[in-house]
Short mmCIF file of C-alpha atoms in Angstrom, two decimals:
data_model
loop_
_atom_site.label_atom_id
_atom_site.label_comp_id
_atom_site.label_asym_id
_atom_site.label_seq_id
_atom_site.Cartn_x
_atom_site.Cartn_y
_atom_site.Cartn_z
CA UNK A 1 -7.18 24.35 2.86
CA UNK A 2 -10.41 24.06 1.22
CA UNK A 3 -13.04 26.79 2.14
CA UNK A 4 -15.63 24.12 3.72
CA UNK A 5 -12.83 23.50 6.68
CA UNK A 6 -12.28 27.20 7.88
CA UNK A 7 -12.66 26.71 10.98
CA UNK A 8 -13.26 23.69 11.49
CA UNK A 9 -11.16 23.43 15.04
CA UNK A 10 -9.93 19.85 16.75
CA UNK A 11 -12.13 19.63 19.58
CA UNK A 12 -11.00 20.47 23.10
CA UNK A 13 -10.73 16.47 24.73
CA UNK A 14 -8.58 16.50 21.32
CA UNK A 15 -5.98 19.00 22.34
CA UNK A 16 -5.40 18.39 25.54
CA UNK A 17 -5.46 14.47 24.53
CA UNK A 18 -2.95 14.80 22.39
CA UNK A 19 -0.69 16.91 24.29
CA UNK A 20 -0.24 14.20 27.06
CA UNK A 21 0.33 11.97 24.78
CA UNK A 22 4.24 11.02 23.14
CA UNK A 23 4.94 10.53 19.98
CA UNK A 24 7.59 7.65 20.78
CA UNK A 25 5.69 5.90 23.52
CA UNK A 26 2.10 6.04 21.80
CA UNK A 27 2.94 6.23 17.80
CA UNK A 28 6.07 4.24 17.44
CA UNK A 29 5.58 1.55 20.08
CA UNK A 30 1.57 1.51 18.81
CA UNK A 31 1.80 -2.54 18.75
CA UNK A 32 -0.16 -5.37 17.08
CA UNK A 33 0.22 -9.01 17.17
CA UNK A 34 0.20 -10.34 14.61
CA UNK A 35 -0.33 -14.57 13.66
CA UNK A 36 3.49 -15.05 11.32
CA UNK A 37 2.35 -18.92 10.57
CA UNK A 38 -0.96 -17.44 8.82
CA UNK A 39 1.30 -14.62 6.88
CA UNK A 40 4.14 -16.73 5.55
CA UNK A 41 1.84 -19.53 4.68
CA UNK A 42 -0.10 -17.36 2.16
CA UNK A 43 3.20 -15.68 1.05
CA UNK A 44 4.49 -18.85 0.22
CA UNK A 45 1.38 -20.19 -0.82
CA UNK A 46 1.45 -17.05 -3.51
CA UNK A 47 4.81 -17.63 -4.20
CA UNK A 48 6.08 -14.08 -2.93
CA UNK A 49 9.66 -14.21 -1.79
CA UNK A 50 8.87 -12.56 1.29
CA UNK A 51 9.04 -14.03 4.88
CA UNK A 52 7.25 -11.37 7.86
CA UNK A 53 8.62 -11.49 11.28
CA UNK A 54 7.82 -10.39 14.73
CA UNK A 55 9.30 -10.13 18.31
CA UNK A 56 8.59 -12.48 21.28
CA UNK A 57 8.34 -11.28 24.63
CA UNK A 58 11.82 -11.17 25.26
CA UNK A 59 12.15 -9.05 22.16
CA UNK A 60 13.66 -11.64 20.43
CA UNK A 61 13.05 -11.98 16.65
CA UNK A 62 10.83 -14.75 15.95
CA UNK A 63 9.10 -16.81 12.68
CA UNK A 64 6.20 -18.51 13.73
CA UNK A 65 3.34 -18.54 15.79
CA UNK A 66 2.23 -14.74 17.27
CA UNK A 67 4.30 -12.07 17.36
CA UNK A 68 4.81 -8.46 18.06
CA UNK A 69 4.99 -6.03 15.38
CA UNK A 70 5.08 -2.36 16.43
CA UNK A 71 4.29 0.34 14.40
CA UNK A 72 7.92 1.37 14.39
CA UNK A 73 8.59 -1.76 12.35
CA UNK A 74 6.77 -0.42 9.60
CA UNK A 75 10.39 0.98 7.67
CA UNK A 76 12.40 0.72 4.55
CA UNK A 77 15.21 -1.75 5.64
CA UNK A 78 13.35 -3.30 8.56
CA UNK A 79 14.79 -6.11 10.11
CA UNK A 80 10.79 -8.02 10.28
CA UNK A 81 11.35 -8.84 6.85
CA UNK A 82 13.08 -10.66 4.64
CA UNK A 83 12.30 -10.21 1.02
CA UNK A 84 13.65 -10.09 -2.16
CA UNK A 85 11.60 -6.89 -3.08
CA UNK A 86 12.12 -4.34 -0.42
CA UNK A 87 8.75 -1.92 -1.40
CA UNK A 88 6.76 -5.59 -1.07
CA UNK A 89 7.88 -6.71 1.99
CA UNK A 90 7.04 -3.23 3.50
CA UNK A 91 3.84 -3.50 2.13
CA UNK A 92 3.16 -7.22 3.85
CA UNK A 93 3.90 -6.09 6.96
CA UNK A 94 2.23 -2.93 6.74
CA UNK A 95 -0.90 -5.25 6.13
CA UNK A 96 -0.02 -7.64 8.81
CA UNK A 97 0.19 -4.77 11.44
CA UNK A 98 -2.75 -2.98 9.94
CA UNK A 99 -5.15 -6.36 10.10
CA UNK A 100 -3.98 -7.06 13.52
CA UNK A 101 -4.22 -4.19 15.42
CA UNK A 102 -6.87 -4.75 17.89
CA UNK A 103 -7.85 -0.39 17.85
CA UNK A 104 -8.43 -0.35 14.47
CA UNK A 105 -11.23 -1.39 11.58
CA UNK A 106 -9.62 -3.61 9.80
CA UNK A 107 -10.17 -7.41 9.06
CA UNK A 108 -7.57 -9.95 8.21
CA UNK A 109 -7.10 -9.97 4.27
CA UNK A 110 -4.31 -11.26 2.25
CA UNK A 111 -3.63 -8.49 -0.85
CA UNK A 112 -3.96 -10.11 -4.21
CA UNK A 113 -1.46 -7.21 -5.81
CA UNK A 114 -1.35 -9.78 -8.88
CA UNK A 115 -4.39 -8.20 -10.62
CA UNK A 116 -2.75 -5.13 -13.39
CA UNK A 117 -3.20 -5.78 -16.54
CA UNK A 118 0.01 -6.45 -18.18
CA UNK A 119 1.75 -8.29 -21.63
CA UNK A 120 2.40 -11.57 -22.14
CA UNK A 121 5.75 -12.63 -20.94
CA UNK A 122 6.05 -9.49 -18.34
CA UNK A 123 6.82 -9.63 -13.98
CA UNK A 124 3.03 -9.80 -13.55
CA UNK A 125 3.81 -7.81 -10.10
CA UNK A 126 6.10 -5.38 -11.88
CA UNK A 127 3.31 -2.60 -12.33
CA UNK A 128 2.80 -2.53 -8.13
CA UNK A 129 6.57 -3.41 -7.86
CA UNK A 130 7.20 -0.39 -9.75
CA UNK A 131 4.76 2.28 -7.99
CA UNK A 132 6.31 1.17 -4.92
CA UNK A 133 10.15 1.67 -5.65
CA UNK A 134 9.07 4.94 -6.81
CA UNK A 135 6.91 6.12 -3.46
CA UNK A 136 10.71 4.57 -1.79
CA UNK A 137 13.30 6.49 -4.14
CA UNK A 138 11.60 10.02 -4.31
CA UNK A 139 9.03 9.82 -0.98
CA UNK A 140 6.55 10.78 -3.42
CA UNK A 141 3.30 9.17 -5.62
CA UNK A 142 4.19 8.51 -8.81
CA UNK A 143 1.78 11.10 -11.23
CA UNK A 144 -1.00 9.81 -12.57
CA UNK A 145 -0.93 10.93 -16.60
CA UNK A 146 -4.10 9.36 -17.94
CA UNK A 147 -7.44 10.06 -16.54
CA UNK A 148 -8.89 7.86 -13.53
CA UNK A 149 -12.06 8.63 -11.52
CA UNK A 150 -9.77 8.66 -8.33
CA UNK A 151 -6.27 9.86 -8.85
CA UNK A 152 -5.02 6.72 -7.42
CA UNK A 153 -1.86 4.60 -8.94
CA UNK A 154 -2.69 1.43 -9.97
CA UNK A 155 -1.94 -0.73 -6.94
CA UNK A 156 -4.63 -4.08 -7.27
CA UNK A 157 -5.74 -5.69 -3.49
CA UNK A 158 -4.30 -2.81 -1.65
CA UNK A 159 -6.66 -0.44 -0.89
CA UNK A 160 -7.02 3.05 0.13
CA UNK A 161 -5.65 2.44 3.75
CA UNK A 162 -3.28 -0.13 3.04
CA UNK A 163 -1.88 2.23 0.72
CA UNK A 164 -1.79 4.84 3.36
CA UNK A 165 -0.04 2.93 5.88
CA UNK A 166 2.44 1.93 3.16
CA UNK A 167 3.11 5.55 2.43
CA UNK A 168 3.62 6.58 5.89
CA UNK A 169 5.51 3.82 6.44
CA UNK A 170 7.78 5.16 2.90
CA UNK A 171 8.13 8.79 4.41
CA UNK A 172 6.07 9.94 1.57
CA UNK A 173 5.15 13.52 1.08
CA UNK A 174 1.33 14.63 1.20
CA UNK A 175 -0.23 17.91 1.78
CA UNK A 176 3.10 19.29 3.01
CA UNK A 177 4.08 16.71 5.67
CA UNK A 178 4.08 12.92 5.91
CA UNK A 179 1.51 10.77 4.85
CA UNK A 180 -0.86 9.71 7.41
CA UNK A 181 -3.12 6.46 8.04
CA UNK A 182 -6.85 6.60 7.51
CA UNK A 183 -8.74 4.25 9.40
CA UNK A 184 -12.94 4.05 8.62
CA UNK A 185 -13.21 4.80 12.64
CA UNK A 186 -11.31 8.31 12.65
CA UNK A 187 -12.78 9.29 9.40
CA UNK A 188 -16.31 8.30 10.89
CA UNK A 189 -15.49 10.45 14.08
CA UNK A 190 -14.52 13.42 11.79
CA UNK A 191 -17.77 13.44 10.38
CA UNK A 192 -19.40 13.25 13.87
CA UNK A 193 -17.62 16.07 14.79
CA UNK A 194 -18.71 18.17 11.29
CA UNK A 195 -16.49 17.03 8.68
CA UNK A 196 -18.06 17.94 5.86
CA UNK A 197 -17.06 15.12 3.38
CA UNK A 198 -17.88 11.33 1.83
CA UNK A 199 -17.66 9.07 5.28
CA UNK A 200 -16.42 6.22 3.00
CA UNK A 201 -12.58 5.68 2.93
CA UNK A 202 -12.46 2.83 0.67
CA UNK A 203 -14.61 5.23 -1.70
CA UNK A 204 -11.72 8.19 -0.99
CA UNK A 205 -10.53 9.68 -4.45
CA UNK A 206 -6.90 11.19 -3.55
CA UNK A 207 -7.71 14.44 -3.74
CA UNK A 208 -10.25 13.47 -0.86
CA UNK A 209 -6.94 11.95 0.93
CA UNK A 210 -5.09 15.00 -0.04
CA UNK A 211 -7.78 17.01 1.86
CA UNK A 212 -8.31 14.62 4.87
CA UNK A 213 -4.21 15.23 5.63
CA UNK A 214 -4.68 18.93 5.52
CA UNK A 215 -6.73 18.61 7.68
CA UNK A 216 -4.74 16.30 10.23
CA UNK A 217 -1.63 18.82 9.71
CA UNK A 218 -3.71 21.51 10.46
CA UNK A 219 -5.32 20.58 13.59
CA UNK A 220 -1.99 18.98 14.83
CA UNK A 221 -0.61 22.67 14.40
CA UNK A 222 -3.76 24.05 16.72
CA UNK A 223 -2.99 21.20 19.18
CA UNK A 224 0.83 21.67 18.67
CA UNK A 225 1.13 17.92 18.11
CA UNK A 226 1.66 15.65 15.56
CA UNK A 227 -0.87 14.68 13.05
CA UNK A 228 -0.28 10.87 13.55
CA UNK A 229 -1.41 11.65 17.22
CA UNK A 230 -4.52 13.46 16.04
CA UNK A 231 -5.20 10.37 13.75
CA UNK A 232 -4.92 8.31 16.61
CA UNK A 233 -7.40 10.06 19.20
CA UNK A 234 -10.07 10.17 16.24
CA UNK A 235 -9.44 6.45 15.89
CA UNK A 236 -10.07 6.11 19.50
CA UNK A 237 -12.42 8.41 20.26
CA UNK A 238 -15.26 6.43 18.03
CA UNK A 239 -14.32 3.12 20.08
CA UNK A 240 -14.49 5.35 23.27
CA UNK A 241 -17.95 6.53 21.78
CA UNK A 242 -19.53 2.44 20.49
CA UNK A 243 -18.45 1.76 23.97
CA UNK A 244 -20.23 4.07 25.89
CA UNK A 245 -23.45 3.44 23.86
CA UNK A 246 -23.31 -0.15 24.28
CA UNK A 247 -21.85 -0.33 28.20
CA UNK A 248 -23.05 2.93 29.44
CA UNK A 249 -21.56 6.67 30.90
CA UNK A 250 -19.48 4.38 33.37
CA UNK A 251 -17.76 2.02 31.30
CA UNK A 252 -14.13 2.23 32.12
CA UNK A 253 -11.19 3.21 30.98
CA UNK A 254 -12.45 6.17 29.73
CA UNK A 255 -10.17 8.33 27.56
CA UNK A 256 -11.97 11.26 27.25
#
């Protein structure tokens, strides 16, 4: 861990937070809904052989209209899609759950992954295709031999967090435990709490990322919880926090 975050401790409402909280009930079954007609149209519209799906009320697998998608859903093999590419498809949905979720800062936005350069007569999606398969096969990022200002794969319209989500969602290995999200809120309530880094995540090089989930890992061990629990609580507290500014001490439910 980085000398600037000794001892830098998750706060107490954090810990005791967390420990109430389950990992099945409040991670996995973390839900969005999310609009399948406005998906699939601009999958088909880009000519990606992907179709997203979604769960009624019932439970029942559904097409069209609004659907369920929970966070659980975001797997390899997942019966929500149906794609030709199996590292794309995750990738859709992990950016139709993301945009949807009503806790989170994030705005509907279709990825344009068609932007690496590439030769004439080559998969124009094969570079991302490619990065992809690999984070699947080995539950790793691919290394990065040539220098870049961030560290990053080349993965055009994704984005640091979309990226993240994709990762978790891929089992991938970071900072010796699974990739977590990064949302701008919990990043934001980091630095409100002393974090002492760059409090832009779209601006996050990945060996800021590779610090941020050292950090989650190690305040999940203090809280003896899991880090995607601590990511959540940081996402919520700063929602918590905007709320009580705007509606007062009083403003109900209060989580903290």
């Amino acid at each position: 861990m980085p000398i600037e975050d000794a001892g830098f401790e998750p706060p107490e409402a954090c810990v005791y937070w967390c420990q109430a909280r389950t990992y099945d009930l409040h991670i996995l079954d973390d839900e969005a809904s999310v609009d399948l007609d406005w998906w699939n149209s601009h999958l088909r519209d880009s000519e990606h052989e992907i179709q997203l799906r979604g769960r009624n009320d019932d439970g029942k697998i559904v097409t069209e209209e609004i659907a369920t998608v929970q966070r659980n859903d975001l797997r390899p093999g997942s019966e929500l899609i149906i794609a030709t590419h199996d590292g794309l498809g995750l990738l859709f949905l992990c950016a139709a759950w993301q945009s949807a979720h009503r806790g989170r800062r994030f705005k509907r936005r279709f990825p344009d992954v068609f932007g690496a350069p590439i030769a004439k007569g080559e998969d124009p999606l094969q570079p991302i295709k490619s990065i992809l398969d690999y984070c699947l096969k080995t539950r790793t990022l691919p290394a990065i031999h040539r220098g870049t200002w961030s560290g990053w794969p080349v993965t055009p319209g994704v984005g640091v967090s979309l990226l993240a989500a994709f990762m978790w969602a891929a089992e991938v290995s970071e900072a010796g435990g699974r990739a977590q999200l990064i949302d701008q809120f919990g990043v934001s309530t980091l630095i409100h709490e002393g974090w002492l880094e760059d409090p832009s995540v779209s601006g996050f090089t990945l060996r800021r990322y590779h610090r941020y989930n050292e950090l989650l890992n190690s305040w999940a061990t203090t809280a003896q919880a899991r880090p995607e629990l601590i990511e959540m609580w940081l996402v919520k507290r700063w929602t918590a926090r905007v709320q009580e500014a705007r509606h007062g001490e009083r403003a109900m439910p209060t989580l903290f």
